Short mmCIF file of C-alpha atoms in Angstrom, two decimals:
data_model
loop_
_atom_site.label_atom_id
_atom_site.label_comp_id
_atom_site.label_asym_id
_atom_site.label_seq_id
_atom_site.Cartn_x
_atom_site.Cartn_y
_atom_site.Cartn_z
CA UNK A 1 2.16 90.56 57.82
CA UNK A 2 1.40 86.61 57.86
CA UNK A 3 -2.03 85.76 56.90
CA UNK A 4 -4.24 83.47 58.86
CA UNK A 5 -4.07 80.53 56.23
CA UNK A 6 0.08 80.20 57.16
CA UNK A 7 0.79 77.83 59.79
CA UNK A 8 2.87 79.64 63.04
CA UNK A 9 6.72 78.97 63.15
CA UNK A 10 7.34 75.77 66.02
CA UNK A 11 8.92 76.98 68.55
CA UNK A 12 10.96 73.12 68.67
CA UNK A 13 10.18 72.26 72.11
CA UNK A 14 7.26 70.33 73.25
CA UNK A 15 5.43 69.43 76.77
CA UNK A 16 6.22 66.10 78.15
CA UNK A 17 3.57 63.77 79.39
CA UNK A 18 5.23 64.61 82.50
CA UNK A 19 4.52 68.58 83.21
CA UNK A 20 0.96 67.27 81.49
CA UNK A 21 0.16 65.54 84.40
CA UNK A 22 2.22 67.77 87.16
CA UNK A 23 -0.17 70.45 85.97
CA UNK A 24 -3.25 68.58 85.96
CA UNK A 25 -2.86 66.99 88.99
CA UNK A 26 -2.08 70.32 90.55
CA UNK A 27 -5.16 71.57 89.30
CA UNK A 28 -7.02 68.77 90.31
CA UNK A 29 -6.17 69.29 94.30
CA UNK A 30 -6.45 72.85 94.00
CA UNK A 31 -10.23 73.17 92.67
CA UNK A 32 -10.91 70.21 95.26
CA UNK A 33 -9.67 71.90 98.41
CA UNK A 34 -11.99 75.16 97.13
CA UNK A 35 -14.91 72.82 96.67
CA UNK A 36 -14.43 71.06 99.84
CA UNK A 37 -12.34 73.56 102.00
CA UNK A 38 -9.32 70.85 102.77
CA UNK A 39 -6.45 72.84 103.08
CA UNK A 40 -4.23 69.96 103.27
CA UNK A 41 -5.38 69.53 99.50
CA UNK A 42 -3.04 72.61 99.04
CA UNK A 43 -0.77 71.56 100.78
CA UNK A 44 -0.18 68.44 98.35
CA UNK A 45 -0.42 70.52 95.62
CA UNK A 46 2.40 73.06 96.80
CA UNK A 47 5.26 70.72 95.96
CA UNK A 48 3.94 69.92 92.54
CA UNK A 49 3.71 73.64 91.44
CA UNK A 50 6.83 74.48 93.03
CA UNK A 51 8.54 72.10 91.08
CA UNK A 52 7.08 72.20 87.90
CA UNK A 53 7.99 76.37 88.16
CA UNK A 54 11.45 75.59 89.43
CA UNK A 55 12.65 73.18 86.42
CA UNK A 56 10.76 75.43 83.81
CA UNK A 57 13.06 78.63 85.36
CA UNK A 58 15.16 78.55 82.25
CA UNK A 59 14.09 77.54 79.28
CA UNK A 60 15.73 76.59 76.30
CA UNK A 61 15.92 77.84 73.31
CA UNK A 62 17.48 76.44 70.64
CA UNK A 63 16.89 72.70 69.76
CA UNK A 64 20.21 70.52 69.45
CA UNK A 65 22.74 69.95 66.74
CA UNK A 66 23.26 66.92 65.02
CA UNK A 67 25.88 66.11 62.53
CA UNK A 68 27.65 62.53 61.14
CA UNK A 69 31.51 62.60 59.87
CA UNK A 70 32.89 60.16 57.96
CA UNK A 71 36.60 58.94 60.17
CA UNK A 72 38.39 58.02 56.88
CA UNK A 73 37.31 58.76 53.43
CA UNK A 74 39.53 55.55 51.65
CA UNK A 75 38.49 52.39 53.01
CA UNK A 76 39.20 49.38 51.56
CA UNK A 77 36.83 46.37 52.30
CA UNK A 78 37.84 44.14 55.05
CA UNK A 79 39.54 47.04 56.61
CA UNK A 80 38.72 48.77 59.74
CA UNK A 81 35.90 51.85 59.63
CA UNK A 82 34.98 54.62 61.95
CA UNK A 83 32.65 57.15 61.85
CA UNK A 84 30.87 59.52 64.43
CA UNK A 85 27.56 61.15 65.24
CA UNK A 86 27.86 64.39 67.07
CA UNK A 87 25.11 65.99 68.83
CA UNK A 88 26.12 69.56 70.04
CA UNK A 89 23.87 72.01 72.86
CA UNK A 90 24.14 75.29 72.08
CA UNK A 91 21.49 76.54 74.22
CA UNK A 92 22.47 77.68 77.73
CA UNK A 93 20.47 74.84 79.70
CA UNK A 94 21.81 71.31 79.87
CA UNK A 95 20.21 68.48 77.99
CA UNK A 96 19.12 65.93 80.62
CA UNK A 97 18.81 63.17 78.20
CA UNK A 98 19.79 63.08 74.89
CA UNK A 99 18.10 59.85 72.69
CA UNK A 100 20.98 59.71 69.44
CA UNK A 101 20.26 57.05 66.68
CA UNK A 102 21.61 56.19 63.33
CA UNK A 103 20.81 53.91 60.19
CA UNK A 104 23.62 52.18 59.10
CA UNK A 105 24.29 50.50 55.81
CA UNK A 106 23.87 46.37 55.97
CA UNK A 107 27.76 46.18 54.58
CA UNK A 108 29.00 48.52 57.22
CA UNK A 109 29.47 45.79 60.35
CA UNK A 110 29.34 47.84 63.71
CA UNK A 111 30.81 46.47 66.22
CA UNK A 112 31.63 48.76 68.83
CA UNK A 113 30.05 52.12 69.95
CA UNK A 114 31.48 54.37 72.46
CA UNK A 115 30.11 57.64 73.70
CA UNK A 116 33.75 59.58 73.91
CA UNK A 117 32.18 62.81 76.28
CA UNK A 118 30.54 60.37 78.72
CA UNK A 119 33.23 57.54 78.44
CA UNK A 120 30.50 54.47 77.76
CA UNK A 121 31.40 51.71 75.66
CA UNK A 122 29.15 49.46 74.51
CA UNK A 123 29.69 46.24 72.88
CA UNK A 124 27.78 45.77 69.63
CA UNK A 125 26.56 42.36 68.85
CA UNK A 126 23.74 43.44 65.99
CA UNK A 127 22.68 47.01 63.90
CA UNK A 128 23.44 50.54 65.14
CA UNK A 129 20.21 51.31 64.52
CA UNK A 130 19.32 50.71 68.07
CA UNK A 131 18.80 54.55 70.33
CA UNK A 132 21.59 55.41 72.30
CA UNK A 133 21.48 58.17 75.31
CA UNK A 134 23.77 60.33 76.94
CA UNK A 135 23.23 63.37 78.28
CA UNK A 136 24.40 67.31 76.73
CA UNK A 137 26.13 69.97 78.79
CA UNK A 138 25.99 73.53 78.01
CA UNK A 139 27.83 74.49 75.32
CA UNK A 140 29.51 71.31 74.83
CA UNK A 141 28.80 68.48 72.35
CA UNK A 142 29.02 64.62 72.70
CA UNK A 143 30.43 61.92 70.00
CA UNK A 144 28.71 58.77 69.42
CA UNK A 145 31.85 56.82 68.01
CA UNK A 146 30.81 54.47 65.40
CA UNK A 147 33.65 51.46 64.71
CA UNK A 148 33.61 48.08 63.07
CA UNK A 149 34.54 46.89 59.56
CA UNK A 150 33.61 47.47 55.85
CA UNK A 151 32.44 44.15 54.50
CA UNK A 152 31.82 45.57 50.48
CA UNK A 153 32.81 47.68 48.28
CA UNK A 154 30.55 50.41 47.03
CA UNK A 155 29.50 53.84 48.42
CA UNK A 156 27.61 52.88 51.53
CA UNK A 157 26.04 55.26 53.56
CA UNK A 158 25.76 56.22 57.00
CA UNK A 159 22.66 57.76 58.65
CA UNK A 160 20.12 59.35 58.13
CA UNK A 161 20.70 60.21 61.65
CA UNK A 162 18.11 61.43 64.40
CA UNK A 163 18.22 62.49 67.96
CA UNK A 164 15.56 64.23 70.51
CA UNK A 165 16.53 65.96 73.68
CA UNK A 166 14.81 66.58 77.12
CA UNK A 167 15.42 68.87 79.34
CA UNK A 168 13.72 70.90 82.68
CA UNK A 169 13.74 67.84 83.95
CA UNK A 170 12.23 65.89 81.52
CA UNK A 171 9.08 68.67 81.46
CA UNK A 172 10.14 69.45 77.65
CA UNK A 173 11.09 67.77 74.33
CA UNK A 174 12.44 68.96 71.87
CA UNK A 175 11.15 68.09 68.36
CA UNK A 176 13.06 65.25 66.31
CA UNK A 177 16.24 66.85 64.45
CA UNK A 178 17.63 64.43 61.42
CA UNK A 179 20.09 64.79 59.62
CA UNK A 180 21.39 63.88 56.00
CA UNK A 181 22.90 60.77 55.46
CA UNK A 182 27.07 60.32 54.85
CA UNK A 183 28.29 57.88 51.90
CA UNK A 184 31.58 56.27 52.95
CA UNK A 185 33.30 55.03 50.12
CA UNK A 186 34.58 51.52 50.61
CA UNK A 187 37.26 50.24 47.52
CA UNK A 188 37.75 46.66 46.64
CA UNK A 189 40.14 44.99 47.64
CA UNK A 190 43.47 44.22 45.18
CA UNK A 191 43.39 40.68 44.67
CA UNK A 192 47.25 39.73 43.46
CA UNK A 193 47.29 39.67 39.84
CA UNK A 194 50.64 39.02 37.68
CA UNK A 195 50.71 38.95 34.13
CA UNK A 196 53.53 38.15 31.22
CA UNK A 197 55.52 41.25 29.70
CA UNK A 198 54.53 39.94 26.23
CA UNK A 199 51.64 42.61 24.59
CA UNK A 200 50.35 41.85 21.54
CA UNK A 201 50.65 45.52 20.37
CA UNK A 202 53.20 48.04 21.88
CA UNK A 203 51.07 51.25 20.83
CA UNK A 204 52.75 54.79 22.35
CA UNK A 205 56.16 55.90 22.29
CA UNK A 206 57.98 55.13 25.54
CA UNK A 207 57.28 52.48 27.92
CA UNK A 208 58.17 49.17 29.33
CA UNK A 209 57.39 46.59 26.76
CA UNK A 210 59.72 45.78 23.93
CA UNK A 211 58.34 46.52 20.33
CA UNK A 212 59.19 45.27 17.41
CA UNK A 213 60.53 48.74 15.93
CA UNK A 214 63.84 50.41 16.04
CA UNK A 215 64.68 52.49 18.41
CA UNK A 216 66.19 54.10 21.77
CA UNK A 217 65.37 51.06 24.16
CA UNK A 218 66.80 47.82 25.83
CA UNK A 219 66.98 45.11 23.76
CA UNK A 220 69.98 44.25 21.40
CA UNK A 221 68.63 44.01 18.28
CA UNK A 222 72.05 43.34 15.91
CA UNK A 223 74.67 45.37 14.86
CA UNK A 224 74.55 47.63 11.80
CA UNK A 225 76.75 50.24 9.62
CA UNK A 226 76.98 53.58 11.59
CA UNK A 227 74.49 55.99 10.40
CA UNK A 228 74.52 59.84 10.38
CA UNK A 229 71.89 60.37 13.60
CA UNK A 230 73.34 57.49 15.37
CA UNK A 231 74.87 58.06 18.93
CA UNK A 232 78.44 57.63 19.63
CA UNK A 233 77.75 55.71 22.90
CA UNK A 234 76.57 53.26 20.34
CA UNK A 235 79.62 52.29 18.00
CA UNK A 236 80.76 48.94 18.88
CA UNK A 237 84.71 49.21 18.42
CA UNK A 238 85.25 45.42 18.17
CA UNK A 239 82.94 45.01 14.89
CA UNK A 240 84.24 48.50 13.53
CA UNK A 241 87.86 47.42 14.06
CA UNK A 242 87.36 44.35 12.37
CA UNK A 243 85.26 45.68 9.31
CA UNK A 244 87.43 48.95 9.53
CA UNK A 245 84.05 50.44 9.31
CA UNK A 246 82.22 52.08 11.92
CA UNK A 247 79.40 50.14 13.02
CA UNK A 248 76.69 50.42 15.91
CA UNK A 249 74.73 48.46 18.36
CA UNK A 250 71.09 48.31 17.30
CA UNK A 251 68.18 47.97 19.89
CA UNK A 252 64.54 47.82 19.83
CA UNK A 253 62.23 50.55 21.14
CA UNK A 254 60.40 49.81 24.65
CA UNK A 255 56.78 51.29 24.28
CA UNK A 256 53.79 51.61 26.56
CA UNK A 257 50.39 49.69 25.52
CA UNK A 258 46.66 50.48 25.81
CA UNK A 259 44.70 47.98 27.92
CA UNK A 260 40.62 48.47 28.18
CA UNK A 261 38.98 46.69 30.71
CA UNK A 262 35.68 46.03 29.17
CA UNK A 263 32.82 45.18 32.30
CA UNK A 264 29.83 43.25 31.36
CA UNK A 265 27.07 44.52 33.17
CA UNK A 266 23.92 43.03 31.65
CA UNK A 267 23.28 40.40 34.48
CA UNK A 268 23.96 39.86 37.92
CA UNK A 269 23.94 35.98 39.37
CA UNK A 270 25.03 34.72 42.85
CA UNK A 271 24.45 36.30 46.32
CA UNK A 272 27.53 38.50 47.67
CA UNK A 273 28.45 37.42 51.49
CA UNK A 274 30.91 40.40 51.73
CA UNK A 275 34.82 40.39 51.54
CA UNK A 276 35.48 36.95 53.42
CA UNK A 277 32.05 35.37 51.93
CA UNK A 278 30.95 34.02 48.36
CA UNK A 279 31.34 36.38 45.76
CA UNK A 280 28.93 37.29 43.16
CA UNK A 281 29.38 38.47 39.32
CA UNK A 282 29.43 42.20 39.76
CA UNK A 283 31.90 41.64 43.34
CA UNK A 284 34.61 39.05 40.62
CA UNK A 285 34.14 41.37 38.28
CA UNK A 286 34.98 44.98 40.42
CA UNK A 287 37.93 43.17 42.10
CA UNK A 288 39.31 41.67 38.80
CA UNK A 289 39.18 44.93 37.44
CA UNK A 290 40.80 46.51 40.10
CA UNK A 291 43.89 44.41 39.92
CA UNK A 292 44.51 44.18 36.14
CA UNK A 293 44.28 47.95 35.98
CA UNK A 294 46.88 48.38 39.24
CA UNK A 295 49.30 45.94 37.69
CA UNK A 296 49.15 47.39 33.91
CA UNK A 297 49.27 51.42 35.40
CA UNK A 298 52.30 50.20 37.91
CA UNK A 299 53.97 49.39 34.89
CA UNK A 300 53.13 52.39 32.95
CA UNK A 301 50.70 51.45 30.51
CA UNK A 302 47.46 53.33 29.52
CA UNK A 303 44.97 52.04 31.24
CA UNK A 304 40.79 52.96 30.53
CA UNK A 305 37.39 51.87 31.49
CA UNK A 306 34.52 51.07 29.49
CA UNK A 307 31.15 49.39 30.72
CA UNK A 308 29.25 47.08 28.60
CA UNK A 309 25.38 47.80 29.24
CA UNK A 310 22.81 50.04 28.74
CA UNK A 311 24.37 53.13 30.60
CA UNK A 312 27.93 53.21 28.71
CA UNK A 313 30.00 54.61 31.30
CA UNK A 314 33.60 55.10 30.02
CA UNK A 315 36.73 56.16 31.19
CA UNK A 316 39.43 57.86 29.23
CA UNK A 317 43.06 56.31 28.82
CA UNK A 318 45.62 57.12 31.18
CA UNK A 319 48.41 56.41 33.28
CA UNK A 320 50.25 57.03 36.74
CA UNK A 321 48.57 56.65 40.29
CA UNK A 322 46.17 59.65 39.68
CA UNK A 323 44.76 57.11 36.95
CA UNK A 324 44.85 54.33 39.66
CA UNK A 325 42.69 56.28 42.35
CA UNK A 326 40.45 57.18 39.21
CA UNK A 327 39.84 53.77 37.92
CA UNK A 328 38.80 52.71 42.04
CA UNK A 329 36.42 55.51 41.77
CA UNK A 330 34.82 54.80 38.40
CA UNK A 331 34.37 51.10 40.06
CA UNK A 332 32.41 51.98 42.76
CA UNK A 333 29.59 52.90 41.04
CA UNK A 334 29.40 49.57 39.02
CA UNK A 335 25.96 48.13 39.38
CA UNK A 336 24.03 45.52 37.17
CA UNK A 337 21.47 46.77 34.77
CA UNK A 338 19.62 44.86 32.48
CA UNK A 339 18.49 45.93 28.95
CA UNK A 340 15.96 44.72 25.75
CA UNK A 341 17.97 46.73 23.10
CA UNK A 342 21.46 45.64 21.99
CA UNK A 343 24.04 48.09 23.24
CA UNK A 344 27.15 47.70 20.88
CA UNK A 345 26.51 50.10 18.81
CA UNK A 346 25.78 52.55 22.25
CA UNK A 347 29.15 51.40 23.57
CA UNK A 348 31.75 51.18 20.77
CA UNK A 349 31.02 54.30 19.15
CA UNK A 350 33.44 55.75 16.88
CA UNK A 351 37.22 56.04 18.01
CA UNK A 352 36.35 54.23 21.37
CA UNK A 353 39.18 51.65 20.82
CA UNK A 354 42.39 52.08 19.64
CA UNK A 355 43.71 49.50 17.10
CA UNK A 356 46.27 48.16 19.14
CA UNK A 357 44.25 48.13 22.61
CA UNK A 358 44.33 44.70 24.84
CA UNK A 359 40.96 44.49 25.11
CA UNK A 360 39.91 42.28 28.58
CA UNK A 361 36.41 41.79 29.09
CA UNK A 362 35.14 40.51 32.80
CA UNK A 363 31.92 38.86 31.62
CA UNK A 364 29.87 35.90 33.33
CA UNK A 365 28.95 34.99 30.25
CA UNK A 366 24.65 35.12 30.82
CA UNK A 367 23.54 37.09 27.92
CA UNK A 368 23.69 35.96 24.63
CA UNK A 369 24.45 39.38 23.27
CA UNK A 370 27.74 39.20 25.69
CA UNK A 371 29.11 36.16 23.13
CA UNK A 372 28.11 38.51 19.70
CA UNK A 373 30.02 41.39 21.25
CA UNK A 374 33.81 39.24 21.83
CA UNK A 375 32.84 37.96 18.59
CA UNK A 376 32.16 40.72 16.38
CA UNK A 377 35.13 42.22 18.50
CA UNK A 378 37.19 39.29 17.10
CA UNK A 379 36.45 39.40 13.67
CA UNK A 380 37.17 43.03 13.64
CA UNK A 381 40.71 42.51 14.24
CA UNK A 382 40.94 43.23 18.05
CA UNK A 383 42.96 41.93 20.57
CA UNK A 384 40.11 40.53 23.01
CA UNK A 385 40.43 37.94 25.99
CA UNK A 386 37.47 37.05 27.82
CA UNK A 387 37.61 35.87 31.68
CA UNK A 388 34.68 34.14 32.91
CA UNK A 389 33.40 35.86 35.90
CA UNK A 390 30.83 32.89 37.18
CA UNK A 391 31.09 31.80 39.90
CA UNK A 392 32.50 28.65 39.58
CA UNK A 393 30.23 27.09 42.88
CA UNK A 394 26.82 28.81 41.67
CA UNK A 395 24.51 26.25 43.39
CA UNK A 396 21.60 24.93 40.95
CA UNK A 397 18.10 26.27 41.69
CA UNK A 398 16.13 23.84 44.35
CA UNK A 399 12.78 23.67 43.38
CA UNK A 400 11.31 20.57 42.28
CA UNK A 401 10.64 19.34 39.01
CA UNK A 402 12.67 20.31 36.19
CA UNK A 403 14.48 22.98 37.41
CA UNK A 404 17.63 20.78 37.80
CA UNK A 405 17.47 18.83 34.21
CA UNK A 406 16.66 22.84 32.84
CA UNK A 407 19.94 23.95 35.05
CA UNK A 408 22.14 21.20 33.36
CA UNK A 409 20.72 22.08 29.72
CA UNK A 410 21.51 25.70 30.40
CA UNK A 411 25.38 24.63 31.60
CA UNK A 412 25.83 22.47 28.48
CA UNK A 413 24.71 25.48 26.13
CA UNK A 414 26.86 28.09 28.01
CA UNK A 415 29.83 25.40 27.69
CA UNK A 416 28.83 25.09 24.16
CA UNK A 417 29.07 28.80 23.81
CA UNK A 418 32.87 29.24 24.83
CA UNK A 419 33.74 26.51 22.42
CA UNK A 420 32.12 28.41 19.75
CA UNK A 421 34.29 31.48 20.89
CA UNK A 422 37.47 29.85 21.24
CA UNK A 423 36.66 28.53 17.74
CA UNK A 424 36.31 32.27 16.63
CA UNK A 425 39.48 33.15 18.25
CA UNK A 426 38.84 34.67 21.23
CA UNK A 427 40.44 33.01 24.54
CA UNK A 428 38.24 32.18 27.48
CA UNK A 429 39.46 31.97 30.73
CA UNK A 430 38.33 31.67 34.38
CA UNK A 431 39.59 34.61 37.17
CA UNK A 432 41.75 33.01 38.97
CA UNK A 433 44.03 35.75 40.88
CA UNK A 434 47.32 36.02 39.97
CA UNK A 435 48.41 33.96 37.07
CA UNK A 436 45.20 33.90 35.80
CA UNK A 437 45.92 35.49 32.41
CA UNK A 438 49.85 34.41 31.53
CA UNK A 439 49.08 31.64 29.01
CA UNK A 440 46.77 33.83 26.96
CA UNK A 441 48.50 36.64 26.81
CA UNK A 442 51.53 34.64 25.60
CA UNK A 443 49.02 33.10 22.60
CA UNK A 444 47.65 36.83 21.81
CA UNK A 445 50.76 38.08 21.86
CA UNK A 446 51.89 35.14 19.49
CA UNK A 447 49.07 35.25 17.33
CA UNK A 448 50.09 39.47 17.07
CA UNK A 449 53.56 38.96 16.12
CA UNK A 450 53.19 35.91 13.73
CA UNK A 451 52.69 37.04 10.03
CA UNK A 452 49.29 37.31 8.36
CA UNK A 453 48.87 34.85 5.03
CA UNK A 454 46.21 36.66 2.73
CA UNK A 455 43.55 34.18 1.48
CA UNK A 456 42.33 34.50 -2.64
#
């Protein structure tokens, strides 16, 4: 038995203003023509009570269904998107109007909206946050379809969503039902990216770069005295029939390499405008990423993840396409976070790196403790190329005074800064698409191979 204290279960239909005032005025002539004896009062007043009891004849019962679906879970931005708000009746009286609104996310562009069951379309200039109506049959339920185009990448989301309903014509409301909100998950978008075949270290056993080892691969690497082991596809009967000796056809082992993409998170600078519009760090950054790790896992290297920044995130080395969807769903949650404590020793924690990793880091090149990390990552023997992910048309602050001398000052030391880190050995390039990385890749690779004089 429910105390007193607990509130009573809503019923989830309301008066209108409408049967408000249909019963008050009918009230009002009634109690008039028995004061005053008019019975053409009553006669006014029939029509009002009759209809007022004639729409409430059936009443409803159940309040409406609401429910938003995502049209296709792997977008890419600057591809088309779709999604669609559903509002069902599964009471046994129609829904004369049906008010169906949405919250949309600021990089999801609407553009058109189309109620499917009623056949509207409606072109969308601005938000979809604007109501929509329709009205609900029995049993049935009506799509608001939602299309337009993903401008970012991230996990965006759509709704919450909220929608009322009136019905007995328009005498009762129904109480606001809202719904949780859908994340669509946009991906960046591959920019073309082409780098050398030249790694500095060919690390695992098989794969598509040419070591400097013996072994089962491509690459002739001279012709030797036929050893027990050796393959007989291998003899080479011209040198054996001359030496009267058997000989073989040496060749060099092809091997796959580790390449970490290393994302500097610590600061954020420049103001996105989407996938046709300026790009900012973190969006140079995602999209870089994006495209060295598809080119290196097309051609069957071991690719991983590893963020730079107070939160650490990593992802394990691996290879093939499952790595590839992987790697485009670590990136979406990339977001810049700032921190007062230095986070090498958070990051690189014991085994993180392998000794012969590639080690690319997409930094803008902001924080101080950014140019310490590629260094001490230098000077520990790593393989390390930094790309500059500044934008290169960051416009200088506007206000007045010294802000522009203080902007210049700040260039010159952050110039200053990569000279110091070339001088330490560790390249510095811009992001430039494809191409971007060839002529350091061919110095690392270089510097790799080339042999090591000790110093006394």
């Amino acid at each position: 038995m429910a105390s007193r204290d607990e509130p009573e279960p809503a019923t989830g239909w309301a008066p209108t203003w409408a049967l408000g005032r249909a019963v008050l005025l009918t009230g009002l002539l009634l109690i008039a023509a028995v004061l005053f004896g008019r019975v053409d009062l009553v006669v006014l007043a029939t029509p009002f009570a009759l209809g007022t009891a004639y729409a409430l004849r059936r009443r409803p019962t159940a309040g409406p269904e609401l429910e938003i679906s995502a049209g296709d879970a792997h977008l890419v931005e600057g591809g088309p998107m779709a999604a669609t708000v559903a509002i069902g009746n599964p009471d046994t009286v129609s829904y004369d109007v049906a008010v169906v609104r949405t919250r949309m996310s600021p990089w999801l562009r609407v553009e058109r909206v189309g109620f499917g069951g009623a056949g509207v379309e409606v072109a969308r200039s601005g938000g979809a946050d604007r109501p929509f109506v329709t009205s609900v049959p029995t049993g049935r339920a009506v799509d608001l379809a939602l299309s337009g185009t993903a401008l970012r990448w991230g996990r965006h989301p759509i709704g919450p969503a909220g929608a009322r309903v009136a019905t007995a014509d328009g005498l009762l409301v129904s109480r606001a039902v809202i719904t949780d909100p859908v994340r669509m998950r946009v991906y960046p978008r591959t920019e073309p990216f082409e780098a050398v075949e030249a790694m500095p270290r060919a690390a695992g056993l098989v794969g598509a770069h040419h070591s400097r080892r013996p072994g089962e691969g491509g690459e002739l690497a001279g012709v030797r005295v036929f050893a027990p082991g050796d393959r007989l596809r291998r003899i080479d009967w011209r040198v054996s029939l001359r030496a009267r000796q058997l000989h073989v056809a040496a060749t060099l082992s092809d091997r796959d390499a580790e390449v970490v993409v290393l994302l500097d998170v610590l600061a954020e600078a420049g103001r996105s405008g989407g996938v046709n519009g300026p790009a900012s760090v973190l969006d140079t950054t995602v999209r870089a990423a994006a495209a060295i790790g598809e080119h290196y896992l097309h051609r069957g290297d071991r690719v991983a993840m590893l963020e730079y920044g107070p939160a650490a995130r990593r992802l394990r080395p691996a290879t093939g396409r499952r790595q590839y969807l992987t790697v485009l769903e670590w990136l979406l949650d990339v977001h810049a976070e700032s921190s007062p404590h230095e986070p090498y020793d958070q990051v690189f924690g014991p085994q993180v790196l392998s000794a012969d990793a590639l080690v690319v880091v997409l930094t803008p090149l902001l924080d101080e403790r950014s140019a310490q990390m590629l260094a001490r990552l230098a000077r520990g023997g790593r393989f390390v190329v930094a790309v500059d992910t500044l934008p290169a048309d960051l416009p200088p602050p506007k206000d007045r005074g010294w802000a522009e001398v203080a902007y210049r000052l700040w260039r010159l030391d952050r110039d200053t800064m990569i000279g110091q880190l070339r001088e330490h050995g560790v390249p510095v390039v811009r992001w430039a698409g494809a191409g971007s990385l060839d002529q350091v890749l061919r110095d690392v690779s270089r510097l790799a191979t080339a042999p090591r004089v000790g110093t006394r």
